[in-house]
Short mmCIF file of C-alpha atoms in Angstrom, two decimals:
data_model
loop_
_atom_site.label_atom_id
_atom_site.label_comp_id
_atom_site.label_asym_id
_atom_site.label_seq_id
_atom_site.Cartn_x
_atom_site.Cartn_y
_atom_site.Cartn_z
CA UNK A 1 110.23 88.71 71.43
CA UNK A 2 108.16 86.25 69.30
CA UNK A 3 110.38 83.55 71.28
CA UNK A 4 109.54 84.40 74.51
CA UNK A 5 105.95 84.73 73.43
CA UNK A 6 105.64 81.30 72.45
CA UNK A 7 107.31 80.21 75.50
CA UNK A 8 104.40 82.08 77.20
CA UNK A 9 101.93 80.59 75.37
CA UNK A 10 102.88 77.02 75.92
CA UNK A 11 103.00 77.23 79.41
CA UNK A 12 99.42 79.17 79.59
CA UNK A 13 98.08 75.94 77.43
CA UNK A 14 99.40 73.51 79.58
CA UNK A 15 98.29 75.38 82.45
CA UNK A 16 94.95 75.96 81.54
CA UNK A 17 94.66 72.38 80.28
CA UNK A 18 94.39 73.50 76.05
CA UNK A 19 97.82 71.10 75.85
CA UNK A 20 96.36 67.65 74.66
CA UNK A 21 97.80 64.38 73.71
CA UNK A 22 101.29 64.17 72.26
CA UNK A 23 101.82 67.85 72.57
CA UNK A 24 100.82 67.11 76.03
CA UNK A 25 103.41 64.25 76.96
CA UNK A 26 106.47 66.14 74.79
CA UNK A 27 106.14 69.14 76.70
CA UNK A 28 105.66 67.29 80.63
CA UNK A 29 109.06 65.31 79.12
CA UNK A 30 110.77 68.21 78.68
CA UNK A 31 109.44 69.78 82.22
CA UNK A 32 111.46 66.54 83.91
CA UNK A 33 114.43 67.34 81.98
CA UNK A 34 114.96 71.28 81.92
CA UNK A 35 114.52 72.69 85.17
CA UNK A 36 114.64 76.50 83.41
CA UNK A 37 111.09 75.46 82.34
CA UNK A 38 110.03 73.96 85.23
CA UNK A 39 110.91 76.97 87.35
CA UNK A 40 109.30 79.46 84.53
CA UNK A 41 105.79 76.91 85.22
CA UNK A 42 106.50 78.01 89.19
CA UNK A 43 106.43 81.65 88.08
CA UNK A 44 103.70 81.86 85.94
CA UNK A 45 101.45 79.46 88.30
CA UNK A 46 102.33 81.88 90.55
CA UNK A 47 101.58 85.04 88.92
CA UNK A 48 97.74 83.77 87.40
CA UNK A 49 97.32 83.07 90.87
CA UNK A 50 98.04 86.73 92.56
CA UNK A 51 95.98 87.83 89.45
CA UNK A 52 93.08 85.54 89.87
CA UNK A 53 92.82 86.58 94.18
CA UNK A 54 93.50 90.16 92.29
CA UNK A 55 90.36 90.01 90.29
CA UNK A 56 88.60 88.30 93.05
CA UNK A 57 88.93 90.59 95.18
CA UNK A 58 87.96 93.76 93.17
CA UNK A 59 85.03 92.08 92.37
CA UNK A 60 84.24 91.93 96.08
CA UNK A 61 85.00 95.40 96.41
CA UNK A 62 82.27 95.81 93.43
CA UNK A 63 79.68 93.70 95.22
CA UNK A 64 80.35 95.45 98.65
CA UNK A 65 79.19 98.55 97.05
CA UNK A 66 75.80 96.79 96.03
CA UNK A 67 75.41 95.62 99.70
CA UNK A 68 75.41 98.80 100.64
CA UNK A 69 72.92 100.01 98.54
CA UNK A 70 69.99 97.08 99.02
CA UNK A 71 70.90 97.52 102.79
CA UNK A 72 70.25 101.31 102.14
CA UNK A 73 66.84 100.46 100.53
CA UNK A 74 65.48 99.39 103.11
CA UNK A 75 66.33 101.90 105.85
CA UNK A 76 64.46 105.08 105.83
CA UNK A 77 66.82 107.19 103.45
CA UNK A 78 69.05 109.60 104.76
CA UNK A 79 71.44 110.04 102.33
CA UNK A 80 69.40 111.30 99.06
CA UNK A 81 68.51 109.80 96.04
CA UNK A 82 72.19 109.84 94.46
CA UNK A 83 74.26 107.14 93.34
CA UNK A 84 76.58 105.81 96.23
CA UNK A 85 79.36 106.35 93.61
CA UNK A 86 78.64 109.90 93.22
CA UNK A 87 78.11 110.35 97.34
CA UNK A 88 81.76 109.07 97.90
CA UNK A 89 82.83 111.09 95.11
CA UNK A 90 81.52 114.40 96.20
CA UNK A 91 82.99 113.56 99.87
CA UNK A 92 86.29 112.75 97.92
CA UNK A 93 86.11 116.42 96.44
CA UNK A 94 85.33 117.73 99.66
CA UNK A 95 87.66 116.42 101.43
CA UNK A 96 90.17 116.44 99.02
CA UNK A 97 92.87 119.01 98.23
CA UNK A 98 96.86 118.80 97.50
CA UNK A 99 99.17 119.27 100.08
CA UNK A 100 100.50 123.40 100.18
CA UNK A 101 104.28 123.23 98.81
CA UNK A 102 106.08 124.45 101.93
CA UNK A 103 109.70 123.38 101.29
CA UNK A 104 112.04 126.56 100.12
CA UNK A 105 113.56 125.98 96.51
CA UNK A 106 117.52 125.25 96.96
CA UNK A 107 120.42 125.54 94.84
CA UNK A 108 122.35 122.95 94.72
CA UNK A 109 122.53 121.04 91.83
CA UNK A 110 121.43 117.49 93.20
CA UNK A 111 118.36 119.36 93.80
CA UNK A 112 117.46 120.62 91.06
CA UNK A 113 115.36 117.60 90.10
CA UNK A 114 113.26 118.00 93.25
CA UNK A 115 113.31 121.51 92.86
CA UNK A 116 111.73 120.97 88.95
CA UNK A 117 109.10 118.20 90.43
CA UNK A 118 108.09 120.82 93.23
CA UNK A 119 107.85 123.34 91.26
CA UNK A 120 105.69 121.42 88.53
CA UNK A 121 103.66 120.02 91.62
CA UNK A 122 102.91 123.54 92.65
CA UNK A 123 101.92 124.89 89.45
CA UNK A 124 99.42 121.93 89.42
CA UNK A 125 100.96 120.06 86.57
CA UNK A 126 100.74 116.78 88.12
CA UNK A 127 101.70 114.53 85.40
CA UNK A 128 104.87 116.15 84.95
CA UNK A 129 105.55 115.95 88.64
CA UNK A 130 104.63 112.86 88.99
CA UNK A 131 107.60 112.05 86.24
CA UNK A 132 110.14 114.13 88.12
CA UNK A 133 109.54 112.36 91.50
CA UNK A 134 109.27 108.75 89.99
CA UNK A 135 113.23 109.88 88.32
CA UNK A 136 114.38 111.32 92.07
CA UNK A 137 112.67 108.00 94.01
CA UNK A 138 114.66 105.59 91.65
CA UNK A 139 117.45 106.73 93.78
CA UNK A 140 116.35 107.54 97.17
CA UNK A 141 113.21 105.21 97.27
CA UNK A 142 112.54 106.00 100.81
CA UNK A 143 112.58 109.72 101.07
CA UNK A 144 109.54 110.75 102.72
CA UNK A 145 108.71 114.28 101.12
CA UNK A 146 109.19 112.68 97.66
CA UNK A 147 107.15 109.81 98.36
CA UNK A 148 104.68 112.47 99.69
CA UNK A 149 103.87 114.60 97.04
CA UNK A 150 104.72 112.04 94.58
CA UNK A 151 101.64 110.86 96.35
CA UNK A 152 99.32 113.63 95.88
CA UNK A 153 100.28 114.10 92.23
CA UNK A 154 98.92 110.35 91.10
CA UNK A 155 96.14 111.12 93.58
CA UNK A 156 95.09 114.57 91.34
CA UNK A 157 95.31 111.95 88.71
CA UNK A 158 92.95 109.88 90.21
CA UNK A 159 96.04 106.88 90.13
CA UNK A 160 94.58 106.02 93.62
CA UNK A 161 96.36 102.32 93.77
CA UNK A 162 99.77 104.07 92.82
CA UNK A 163 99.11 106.72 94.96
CA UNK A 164 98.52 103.96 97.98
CA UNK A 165 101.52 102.36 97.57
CA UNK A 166 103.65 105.79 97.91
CA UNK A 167 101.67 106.80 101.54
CA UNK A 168 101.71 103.44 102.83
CA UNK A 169 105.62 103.77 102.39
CA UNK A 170 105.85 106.86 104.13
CA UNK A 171 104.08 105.07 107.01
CA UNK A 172 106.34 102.24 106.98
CA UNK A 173 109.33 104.30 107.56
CA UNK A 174 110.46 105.41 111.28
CA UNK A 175 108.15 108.42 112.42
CA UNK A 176 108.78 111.24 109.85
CA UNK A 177 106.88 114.66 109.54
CA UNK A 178 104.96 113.39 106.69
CA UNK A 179 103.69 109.95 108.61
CA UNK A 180 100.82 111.78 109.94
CA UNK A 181 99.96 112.97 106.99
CA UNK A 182 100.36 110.34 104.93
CA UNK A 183 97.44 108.35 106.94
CA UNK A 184 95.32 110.99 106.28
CA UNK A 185 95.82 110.54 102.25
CA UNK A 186 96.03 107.20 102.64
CA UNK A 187 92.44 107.20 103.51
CA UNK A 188 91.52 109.38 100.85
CA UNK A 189 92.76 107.37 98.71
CA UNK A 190 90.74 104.50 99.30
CA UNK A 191 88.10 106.62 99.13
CA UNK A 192 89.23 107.93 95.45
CA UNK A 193 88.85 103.80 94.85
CA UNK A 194 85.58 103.28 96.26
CA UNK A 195 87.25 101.17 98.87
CA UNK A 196 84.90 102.15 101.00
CA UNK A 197 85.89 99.53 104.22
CA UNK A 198 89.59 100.49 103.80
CA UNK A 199 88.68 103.87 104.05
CA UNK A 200 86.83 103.17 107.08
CA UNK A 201 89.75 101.31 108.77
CA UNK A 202 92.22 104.08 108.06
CA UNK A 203 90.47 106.87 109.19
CA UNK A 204 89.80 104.80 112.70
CA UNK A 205 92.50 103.86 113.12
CA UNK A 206 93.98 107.94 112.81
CA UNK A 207 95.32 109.39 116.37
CA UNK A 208 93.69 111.97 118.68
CA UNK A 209 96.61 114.07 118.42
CA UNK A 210 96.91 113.69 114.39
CA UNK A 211 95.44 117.35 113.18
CA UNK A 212 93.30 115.64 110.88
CA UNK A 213 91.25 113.63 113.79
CA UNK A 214 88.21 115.74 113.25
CA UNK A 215 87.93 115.71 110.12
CA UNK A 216 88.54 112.30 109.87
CA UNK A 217 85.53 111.70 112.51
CA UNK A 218 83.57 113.57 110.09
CA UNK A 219 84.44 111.70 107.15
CA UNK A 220 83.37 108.53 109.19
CA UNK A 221 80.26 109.10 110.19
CA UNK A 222 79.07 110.09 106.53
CA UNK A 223 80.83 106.89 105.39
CA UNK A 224 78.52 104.93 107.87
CA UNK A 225 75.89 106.21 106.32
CA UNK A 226 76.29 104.06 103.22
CA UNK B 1 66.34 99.84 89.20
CA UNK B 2 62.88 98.33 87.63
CA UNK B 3 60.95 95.89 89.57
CA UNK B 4 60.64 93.18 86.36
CA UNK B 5 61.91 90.24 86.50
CA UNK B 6 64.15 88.95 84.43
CA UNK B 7 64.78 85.54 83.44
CA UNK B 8 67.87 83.51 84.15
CA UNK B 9 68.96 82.78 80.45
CA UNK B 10 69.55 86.37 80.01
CA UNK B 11 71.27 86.98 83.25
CA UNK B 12 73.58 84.06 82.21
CA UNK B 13 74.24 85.51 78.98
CA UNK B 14 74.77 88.71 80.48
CA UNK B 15 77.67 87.77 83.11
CA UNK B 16 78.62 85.53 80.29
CA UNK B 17 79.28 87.65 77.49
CA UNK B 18 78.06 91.76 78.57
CA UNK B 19 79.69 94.94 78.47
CA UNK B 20 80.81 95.85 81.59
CA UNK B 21 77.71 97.84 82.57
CA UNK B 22 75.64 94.30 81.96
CA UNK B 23 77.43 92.97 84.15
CA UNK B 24 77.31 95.18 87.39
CA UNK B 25 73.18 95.81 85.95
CA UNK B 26 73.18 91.74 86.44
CA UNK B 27 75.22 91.55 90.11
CA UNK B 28 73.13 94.11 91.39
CA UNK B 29 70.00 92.33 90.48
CA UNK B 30 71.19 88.85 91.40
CA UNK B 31 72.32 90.86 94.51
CA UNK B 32 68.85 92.20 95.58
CA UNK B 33 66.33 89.22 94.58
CA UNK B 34 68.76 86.80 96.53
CA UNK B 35 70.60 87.90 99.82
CA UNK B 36 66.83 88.33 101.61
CA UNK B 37 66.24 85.13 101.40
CA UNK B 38 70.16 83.86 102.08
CA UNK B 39 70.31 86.24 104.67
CA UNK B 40 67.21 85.13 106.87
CA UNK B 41 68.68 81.28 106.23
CA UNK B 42 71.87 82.47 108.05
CA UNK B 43 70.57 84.53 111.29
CA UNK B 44 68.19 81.63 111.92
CA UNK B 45 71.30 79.57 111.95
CA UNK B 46 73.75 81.17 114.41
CA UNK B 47 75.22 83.41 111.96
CA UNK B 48 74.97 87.23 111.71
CA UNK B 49 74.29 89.98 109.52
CA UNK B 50 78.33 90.56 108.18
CA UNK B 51 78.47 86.38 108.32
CA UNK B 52 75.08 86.78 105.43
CA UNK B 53 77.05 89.44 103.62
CA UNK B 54 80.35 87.33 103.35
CA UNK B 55 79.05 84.03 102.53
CA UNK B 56 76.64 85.29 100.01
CA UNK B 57 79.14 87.10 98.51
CA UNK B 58 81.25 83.96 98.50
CA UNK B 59 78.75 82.16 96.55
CA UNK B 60 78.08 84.99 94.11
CA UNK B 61 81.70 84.90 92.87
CA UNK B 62 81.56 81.72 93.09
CA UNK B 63 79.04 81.55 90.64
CA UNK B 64 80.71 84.37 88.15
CA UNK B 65 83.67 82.20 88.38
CA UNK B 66 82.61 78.95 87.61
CA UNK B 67 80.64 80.58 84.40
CA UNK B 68 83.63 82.82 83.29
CA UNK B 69 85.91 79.90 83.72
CA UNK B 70 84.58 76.39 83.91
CA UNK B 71 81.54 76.87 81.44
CA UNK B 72 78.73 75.93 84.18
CA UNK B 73 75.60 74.69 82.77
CA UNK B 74 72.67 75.42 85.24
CA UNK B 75 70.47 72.15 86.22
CA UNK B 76 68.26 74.33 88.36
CA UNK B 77 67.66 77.71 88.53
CA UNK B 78 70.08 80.44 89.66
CA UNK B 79 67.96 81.23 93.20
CA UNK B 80 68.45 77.69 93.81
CA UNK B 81 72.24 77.54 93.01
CA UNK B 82 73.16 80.35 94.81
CA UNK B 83 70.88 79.14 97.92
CA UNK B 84 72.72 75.54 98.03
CA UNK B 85 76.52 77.09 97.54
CA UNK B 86 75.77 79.32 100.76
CA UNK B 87 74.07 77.00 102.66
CA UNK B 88 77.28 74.42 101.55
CA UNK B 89 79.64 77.38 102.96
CA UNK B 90 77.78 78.42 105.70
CA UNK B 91 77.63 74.58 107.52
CA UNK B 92 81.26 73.88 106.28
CA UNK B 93 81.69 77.25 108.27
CA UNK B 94 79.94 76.53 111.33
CA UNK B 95 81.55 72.81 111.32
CA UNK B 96 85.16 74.32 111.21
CA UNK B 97 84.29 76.64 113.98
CA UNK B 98 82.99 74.19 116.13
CA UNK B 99 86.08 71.79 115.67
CA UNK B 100 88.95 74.10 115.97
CA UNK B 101 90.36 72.39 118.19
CA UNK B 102 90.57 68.65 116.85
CA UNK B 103 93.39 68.17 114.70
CA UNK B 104 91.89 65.01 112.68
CA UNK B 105 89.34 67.10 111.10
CA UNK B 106 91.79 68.64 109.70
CA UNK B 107 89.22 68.55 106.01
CA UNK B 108 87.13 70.99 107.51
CA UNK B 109 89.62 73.75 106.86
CA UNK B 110 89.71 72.83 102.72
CA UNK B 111 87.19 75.81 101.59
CA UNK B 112 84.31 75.16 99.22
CA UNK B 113 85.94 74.99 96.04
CA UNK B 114 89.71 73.99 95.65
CA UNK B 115 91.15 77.08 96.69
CA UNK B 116 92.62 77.07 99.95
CA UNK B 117 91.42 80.34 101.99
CA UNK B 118 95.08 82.65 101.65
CA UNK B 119 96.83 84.17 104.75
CA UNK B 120 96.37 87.48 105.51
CA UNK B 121 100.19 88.09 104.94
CA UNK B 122 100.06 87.17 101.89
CA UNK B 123 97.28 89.10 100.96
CA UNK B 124 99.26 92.08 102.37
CA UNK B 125 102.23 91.23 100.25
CA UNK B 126 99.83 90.89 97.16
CA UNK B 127 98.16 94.46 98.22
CA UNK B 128 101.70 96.06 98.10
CA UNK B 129 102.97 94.28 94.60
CA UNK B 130 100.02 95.52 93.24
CA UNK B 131 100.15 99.02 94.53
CA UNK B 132 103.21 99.20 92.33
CA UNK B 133 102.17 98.05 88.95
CA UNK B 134 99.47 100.26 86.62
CA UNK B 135 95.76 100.34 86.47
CA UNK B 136 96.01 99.72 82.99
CA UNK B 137 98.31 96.83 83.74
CA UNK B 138 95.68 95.45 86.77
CA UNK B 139 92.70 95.61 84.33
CA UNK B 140 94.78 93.90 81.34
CA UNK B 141 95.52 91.21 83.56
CA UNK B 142 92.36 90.86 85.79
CA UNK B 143 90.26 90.70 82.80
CA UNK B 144 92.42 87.95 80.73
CA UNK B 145 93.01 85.95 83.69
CA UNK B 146 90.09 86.15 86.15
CA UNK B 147 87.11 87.67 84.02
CA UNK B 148 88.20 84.97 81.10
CA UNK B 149 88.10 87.68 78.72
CA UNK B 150 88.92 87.16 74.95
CA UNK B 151 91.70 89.48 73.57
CA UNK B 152 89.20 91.36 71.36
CA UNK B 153 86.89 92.09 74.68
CA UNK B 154 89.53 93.02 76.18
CA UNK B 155 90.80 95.60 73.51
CA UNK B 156 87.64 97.11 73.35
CA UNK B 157 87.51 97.57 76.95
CA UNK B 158 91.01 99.27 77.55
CA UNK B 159 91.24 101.15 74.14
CA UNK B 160 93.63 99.38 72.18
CA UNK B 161 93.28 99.31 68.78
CA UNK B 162 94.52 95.83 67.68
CA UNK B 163 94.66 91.91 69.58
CA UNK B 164 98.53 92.14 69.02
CA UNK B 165 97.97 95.25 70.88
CA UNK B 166 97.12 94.06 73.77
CA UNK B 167 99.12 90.38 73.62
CA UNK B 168 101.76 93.04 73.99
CA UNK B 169 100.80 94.82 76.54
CA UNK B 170 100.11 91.75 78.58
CA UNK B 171 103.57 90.38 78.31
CA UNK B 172 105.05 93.55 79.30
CA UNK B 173 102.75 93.84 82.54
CA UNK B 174 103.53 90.23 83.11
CA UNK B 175 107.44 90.58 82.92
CA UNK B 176 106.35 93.68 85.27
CA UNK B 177 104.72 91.58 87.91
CA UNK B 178 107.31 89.06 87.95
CA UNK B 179 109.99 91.91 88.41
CA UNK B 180 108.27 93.06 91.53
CA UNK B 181 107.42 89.68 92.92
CA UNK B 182 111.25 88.54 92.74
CA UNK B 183 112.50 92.21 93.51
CA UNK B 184 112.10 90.54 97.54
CA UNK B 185 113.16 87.44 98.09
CA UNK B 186 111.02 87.53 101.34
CA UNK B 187 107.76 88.38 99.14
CA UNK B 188 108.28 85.64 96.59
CA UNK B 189 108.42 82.94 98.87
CA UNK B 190 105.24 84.36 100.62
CA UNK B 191 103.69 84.34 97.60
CA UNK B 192 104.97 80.94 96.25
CA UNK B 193 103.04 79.42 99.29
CA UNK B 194 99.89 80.08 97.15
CA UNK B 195 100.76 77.09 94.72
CA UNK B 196 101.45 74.36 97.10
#
């Protein structure tokens, strides 16, 4: 470990110009020669970048918020006095509520594991179903049901980026009873992150003949309220 | 929110060194005594309401960046920095939009800064890579690398009890990130685009 760690730590000082002077020239000599190193540079160039447009972003999403509320201040106000964190939060709650368990328990013994994770999932011990599906989705990544209420769970948990990744997968898979579904939670989701144009987008874009349509509608126009 | 004003040292040192809730007190107010003014600059210059919003924005993080990261030291006041970054970005703007077409002004396209705007593939691919690592892990990570946080800070922030704590946890979500990034050949080089 402590190895590796150095390793780290002399590529983040070159990278963020701390290397100086001989230190400086020894290590850019030894980039030329190994090309191990030069590719580990690549990779962690790489990954401070996806962080940095990471961090840039959220910030955005923080400063989107406060848009919203000076451009609130000076309409007349409709929405009261709260916080627009608390608004989205109670239309979250609203809105809001696990999936009903409707797949019969089964007996064979490779499902057993989704039988546990169901059955955890409908006692509303999320955490523990959320362990159980994570186990069954190492092997079967794209099953849709899994990746469903695997979905829900981290949502309960308030894991909303987690919980994103697991709808939007259902989506991306050839139609499936859970795709409709799945956009529905997706928007929630966003929601659940304050990601309050995301939301927006997601419940637009959900179909007339989804059964969630109305709600959706109604969702929207309390979101364009904010 | 008060109405006092308060004076540019001790937003500085706020975004500078503040606890989180400094910080978004401090946006917000930079947010409300400048985008009126940015704002009415823009619509009497062919641009519209959501152009306002994402320019000033622009120059807002612009701002947090450059004091996080490259230890700015204000000649003028904030009002006026923020005012002469969006008015930079709004006429680079309107001169790239105007000369889509010619291929020799080809400069144009080079954003503000140095960082060259991203594709909106790849900021899909960087959506779903980090969809699959933790919150913990994001916040580790976003506050060391973008926020410029020290180790300590950054402890106190996520609840760990010791520097080494969190040195460790950073590795791991590092080796984490690099796992999913080179888990698709398809994403990495997508991704890799970003350091040309």
């Amino acid at each position: 470990m402590k190895e590796e760690y150095k390793r780290l730590e002399l590529l983040e000082s070159y990278i963020s110009g701390k290397l100086k002077g001989n230190k400086k020239k020894e290590f850019e000599e030894q980039l030329d020669k190994d090309t191990m190193l030069k590719k580990d540079l690549d990779k962690m160039l790489v990954l401070q970048k996806v962080i940095r447009i990471k961090g840039r972003d959220e910030l955005k999403n923080k400063l989107n918020i406060i848009h919203g509320k000076v451009i609130k201040d000076k309409k007349p106000k409709k929405v009261s006095n709260r916080s627009i964190n608390e608004f989205i939060n109670s239309l979250f709650d609203k809105y809001f509520s696990p999936y009903e368990n409707l797949i019969t328990v089964r007996s064979s013994k490779k499902e057993e594991l989704q039988d546990s994770a169901m059955k955890a999932y409908g006692q509303g011990n999320y955490s523990e179903a959320v362990k159980l599906f994570k186990k069954i989705l190492k092997d079967s990544q794209k099953n849709p049901s899994v990746l469903f209420y695997c979905g829900i769970s981290l949502l309960e948990l308030g894991k909303h980026n987690e919980a994103k990744n697991k709808f939007m997968k259902i989506i991306k898979l050839s139609d499936n009873p859970f795709t409709e579904k799945a956009e529905w939670y997706l928007g929630l989701s966003y929601l659940k992150g304050y990601n309050v144009d995301k939301a927006i987008k997601v419940f637009e874009g959900i179909d007339k003949d989804n059964s969630d349509y109305r709600t959706a509608r109604n969702i929207l126009n309390k979101l364009k309220d904010i | 929110m008060g109405v006092r004003i308060i004076n540019d040292a001790k937003l500085i040192l706020n975004l500078k060194r503040g606890s989180e809730k400094e910080i978004n007190y401090t946006l917000e107010y930079l947010y409300k005594s400048n985008f009126p003014v940015i704002e009415r600059f823009i619509t009497a210059n062919s641009g519209s309401s959501e152009d306002a919003k994402d320019v000033f924005q622009d120059a807002l993080i612009t701002f947090y960046q450059n004091l996080k990261h490259k230890d700015l030291v204000l000649t003028c006041s904030i009002s006026t920095y923020l005012y002469s970054v969006s008015r930079n970005l709004w006429l680079k703007k309107l001169k790239r939009s105007k000369n889509l077409t010619k291929m020799e002004d080809f400069e144009d396209f080079m954003s503000v800064d140095d960082e060259k705007p991203i594709s909106k593939e790849a900021f899909k691919v960087l959506e779903s890579v980090f969809s699959e690592i933790s919150e913990k892990c994001i916040k580790v990570l976003t506050y060391f690398y973008f926020d410029n946080l020290s180790m300590k800070e950054i402890g106190r922030l996520t609840g760990y009890k010791s520097e080494q704590a969190v040195k460790n946890k950073k590795y791991k979500c590092m080796q984490e990130l690099l796992r999913i990034i080179t888990s698709s050949k398809k994403n990495e080089l997508i991704l890799r685009e970003l350091i040309s």
